[in-house]
CSV table of C-alpha atoms in Angstrom, one decimal:
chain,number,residue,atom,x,y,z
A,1,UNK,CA,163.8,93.2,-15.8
A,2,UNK,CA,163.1,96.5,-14.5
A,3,UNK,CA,160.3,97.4,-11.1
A,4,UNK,CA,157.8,98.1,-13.8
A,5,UNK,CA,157.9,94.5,-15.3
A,6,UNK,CA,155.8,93.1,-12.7
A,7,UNK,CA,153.4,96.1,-12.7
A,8,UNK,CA,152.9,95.3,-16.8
A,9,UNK,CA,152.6,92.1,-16.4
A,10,UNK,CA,150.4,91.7,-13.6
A,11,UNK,CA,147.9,94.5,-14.7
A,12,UNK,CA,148.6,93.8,-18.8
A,13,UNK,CA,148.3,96.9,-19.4
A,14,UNK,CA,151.6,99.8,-20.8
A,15,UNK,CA,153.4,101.8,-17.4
A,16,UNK,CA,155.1,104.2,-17.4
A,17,UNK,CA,156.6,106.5,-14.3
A,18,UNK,CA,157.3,110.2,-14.4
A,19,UNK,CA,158.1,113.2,-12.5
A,20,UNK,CA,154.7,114.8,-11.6
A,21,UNK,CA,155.4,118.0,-12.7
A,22,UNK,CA,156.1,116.8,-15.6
A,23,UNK,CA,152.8,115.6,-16.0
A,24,UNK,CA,151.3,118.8,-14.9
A,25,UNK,CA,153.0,120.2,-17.9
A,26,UNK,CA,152.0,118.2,-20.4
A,27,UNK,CA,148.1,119.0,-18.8
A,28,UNK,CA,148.8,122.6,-19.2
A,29,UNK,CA,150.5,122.3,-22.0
A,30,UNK,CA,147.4,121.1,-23.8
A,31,UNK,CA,144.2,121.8,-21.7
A,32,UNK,CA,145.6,124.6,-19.5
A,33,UNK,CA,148.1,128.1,-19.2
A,34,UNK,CA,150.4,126.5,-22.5
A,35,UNK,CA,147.8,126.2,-24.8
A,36,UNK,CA,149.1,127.7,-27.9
A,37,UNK,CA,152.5,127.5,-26.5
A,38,UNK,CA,155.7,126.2,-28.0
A,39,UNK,CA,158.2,127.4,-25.0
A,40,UNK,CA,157.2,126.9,-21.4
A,41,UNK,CA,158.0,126.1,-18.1
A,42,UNK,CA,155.8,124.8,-15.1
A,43,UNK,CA,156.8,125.6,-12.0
A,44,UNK,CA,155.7,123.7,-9.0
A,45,UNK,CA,156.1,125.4,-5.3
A,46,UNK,CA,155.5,122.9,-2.7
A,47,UNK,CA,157.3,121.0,-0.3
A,48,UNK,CA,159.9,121.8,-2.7
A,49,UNK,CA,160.1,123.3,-6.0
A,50,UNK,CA,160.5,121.3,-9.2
A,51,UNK,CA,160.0,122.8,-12.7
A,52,UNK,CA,159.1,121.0,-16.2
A,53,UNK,CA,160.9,122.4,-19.4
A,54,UNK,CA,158.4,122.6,-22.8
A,55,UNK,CA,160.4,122.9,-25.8
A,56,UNK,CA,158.6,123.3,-28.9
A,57,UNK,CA,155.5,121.9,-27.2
A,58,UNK,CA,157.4,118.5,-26.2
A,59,UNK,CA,158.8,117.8,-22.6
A,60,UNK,CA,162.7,118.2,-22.3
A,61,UNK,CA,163.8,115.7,-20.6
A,62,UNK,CA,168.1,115.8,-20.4
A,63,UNK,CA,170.6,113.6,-21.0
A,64,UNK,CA,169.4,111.2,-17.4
A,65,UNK,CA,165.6,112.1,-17.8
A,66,UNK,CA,165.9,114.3,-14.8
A,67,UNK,CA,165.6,117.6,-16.1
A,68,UNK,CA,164.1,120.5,-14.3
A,69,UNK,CA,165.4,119.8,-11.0
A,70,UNK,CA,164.9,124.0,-10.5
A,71,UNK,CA,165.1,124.1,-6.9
A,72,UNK,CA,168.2,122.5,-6.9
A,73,UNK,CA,169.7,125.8,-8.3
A,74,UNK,CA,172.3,127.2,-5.7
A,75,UNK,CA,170.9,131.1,-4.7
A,76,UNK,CA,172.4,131.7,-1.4
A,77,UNK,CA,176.2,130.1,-1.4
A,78,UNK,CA,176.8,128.5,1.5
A,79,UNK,CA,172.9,129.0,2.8
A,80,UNK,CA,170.5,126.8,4.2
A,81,UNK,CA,171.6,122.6,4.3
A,82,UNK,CA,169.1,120.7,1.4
A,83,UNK,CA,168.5,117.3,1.5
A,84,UNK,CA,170.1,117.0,-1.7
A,85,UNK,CA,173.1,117.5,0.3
A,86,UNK,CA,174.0,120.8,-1.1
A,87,UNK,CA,173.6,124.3,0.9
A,88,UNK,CA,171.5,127.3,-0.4
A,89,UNK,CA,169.2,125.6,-3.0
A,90,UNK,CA,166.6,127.9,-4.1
A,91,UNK,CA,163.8,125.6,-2.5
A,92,UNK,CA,165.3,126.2,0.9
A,93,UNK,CA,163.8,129.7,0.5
A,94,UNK,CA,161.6,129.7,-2.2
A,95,UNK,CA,159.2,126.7,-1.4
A,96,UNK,CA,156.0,126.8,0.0
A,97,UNK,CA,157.4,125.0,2.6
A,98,UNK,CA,159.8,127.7,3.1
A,99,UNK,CA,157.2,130.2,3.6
A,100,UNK,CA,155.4,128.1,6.5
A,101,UNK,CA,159.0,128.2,7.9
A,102,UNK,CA,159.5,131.6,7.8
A,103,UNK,CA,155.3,132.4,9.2
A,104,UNK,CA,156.0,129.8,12.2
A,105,UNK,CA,158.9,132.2,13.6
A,106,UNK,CA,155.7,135.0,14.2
A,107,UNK,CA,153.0,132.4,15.2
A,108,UNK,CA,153.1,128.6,15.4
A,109,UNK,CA,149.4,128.2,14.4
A,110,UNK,CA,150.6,129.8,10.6
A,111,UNK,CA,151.2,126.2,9.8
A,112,UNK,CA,150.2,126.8,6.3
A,113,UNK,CA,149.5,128.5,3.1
A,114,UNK,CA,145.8,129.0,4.0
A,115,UNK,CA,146.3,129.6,7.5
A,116,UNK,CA,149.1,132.5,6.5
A,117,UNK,CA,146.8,134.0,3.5
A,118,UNK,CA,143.7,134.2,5.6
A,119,UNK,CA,146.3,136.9,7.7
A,120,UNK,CA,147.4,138.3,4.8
A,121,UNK,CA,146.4,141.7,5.8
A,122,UNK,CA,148.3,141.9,9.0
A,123,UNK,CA,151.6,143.7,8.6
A,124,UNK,CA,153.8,140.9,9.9
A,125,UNK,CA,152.7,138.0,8.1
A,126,UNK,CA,152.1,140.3,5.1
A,127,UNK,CA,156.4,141.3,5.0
A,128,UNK,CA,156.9,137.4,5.6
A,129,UNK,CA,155.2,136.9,2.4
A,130,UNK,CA,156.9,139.8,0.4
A,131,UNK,CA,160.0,138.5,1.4
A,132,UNK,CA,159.4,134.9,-0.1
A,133,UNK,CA,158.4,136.5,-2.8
A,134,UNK,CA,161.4,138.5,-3.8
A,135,UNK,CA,163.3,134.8,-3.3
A,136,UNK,CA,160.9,133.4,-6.2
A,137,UNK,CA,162.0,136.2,-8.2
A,138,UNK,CA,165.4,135.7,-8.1
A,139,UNK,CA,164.7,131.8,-9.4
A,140,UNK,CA,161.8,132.4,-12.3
A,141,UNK,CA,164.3,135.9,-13.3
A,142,UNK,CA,167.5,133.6,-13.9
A,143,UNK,CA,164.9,130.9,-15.6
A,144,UNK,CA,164.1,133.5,-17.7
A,145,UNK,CA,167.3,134.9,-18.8
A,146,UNK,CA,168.7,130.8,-19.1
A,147,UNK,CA,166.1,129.5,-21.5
A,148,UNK,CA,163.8,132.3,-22.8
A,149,UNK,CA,160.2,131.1,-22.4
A,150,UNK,CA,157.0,132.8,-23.7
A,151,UNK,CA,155.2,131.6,-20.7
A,152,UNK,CA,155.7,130.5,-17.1
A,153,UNK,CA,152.8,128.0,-15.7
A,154,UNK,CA,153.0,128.5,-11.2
A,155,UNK,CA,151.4,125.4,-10.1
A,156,UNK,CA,150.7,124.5,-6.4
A,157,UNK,CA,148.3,125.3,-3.5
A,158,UNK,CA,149.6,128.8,-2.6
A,159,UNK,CA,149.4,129.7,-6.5
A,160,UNK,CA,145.7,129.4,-5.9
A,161,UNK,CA,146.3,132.3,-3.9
A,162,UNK,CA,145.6,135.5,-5.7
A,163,UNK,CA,148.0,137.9,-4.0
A,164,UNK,CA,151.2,135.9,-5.2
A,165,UNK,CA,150.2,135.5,-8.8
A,166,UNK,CA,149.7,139.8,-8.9
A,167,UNK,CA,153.0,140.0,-7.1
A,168,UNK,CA,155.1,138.2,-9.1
A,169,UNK,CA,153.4,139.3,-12.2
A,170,UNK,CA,154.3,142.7,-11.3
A,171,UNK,CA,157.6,142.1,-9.7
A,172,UNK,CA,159.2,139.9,-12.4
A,173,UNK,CA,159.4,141.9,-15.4
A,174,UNK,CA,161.1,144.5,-13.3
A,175,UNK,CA,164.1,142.0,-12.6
A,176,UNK,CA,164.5,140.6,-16.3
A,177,UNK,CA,166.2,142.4,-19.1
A,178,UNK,CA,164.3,144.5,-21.5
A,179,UNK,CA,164.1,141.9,-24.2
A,180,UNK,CA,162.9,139.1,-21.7
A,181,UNK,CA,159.7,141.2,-20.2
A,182,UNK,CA,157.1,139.7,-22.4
A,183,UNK,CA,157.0,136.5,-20.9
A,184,UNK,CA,153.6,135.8,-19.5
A,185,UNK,CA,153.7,134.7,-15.5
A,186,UNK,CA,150.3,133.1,-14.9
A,187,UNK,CA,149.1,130.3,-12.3
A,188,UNK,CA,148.5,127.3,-13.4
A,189,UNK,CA,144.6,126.3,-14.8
A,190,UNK,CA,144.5,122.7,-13.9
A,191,UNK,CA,144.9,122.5,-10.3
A,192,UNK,CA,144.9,119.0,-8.5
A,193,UNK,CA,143.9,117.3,-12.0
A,194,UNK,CA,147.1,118.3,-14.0
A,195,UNK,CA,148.7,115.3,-12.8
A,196,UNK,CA,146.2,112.9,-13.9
A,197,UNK,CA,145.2,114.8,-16.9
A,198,UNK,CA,149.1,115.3,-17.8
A,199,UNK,CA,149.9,111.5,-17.4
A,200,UNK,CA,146.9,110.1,-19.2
């Protein structure tokens, strides 16, 4: 007996658990940015930053069913402490979370992604930004050169946001090889109902 034996047998009904973004993926895989898709990735930036593999429009799971633990992905040695117990995960830096960090050191009340895209045009909070950016670069370019996608899905709040979507379709082509710039960087179409969309 596993936790979910109660669950079925209490509600009757199949359970299953998965990662959310995961789920997200399978939503924009078939209602959202993947249509027509065989090779993408989701990428969600949050409180951290996880990522969902589509291979030949089916979820790659690994050999544990963990796959696509992105942010996990060491980009400064010896950086920032994770609470994966690791130092310099790409999340540290690359999360939405890590941009509130960095905004807070300018002004407490960016406490955040609205609050720091509503300043957007102040030249402070606007190099704050620029410089998360250029961390998210460094991730989706290696992702691209790893596993070759023909589209990469950005899913979370500050996706939403116009000004990061532009950026990072402009700035990541310039940081992939030649053969690798026709990868399509778009945000996610599904917002808060890719989860439940994705699961169903």
């Amino acid at each position: 007996r596993n936790f979910l034996t109660p669950l079925k047998e209490h509600f009757n009904f199949p359970i299953v658990v998965d990662n959310v973004v995961r789920a997200m993926a399978m939503a924009e895989l078939w209602f959202g940015a993947g249509r027509g898709m065989e090779n993408f990735f989701c990428v969600g930036l949050g409180y951290g930053i996880g990522s969902s593999i589509v291979i030949e429009k089916q979820i790659y799971s690994g050999s544990t069913g963990t796959s696509g633990e992105f942010g996990h992905m060491t980009t400064h040695a010896g950086g920032l402490p994770c609470g994966c117990g690791q130092r310099g995960c790409f999340e540290r830096y690359a999360s939405a979370s890590a941009l509130v960090r960095q905004a807070q050191r300018l002004d407490p009340s960016l406490d955040s992604g609205r609050a720091i895209f509503r300043r957007l045009r102040e030249p402070r909070v606007k190099a704050v930004v620029d410089s998360w950016l250029r961390e998210i670069v460094y991730g989706l370019a290696s992702l691209i050169h790893l596993w070759d996608p023909d589209c990469l899905a950005l899913c979370g709040g500050v996706m939403q946001q116009s000004y990061p979507v532009e950026q990072l379709k402009a700035l990541v082509p310039k940081s992939v090889m030649p053969a690798y710039r026709s990868v399509s960087i778009q945000a996610a179409q599904l917002g808060n109902q890719a989860g439940l969309l994705g699961a169903a």
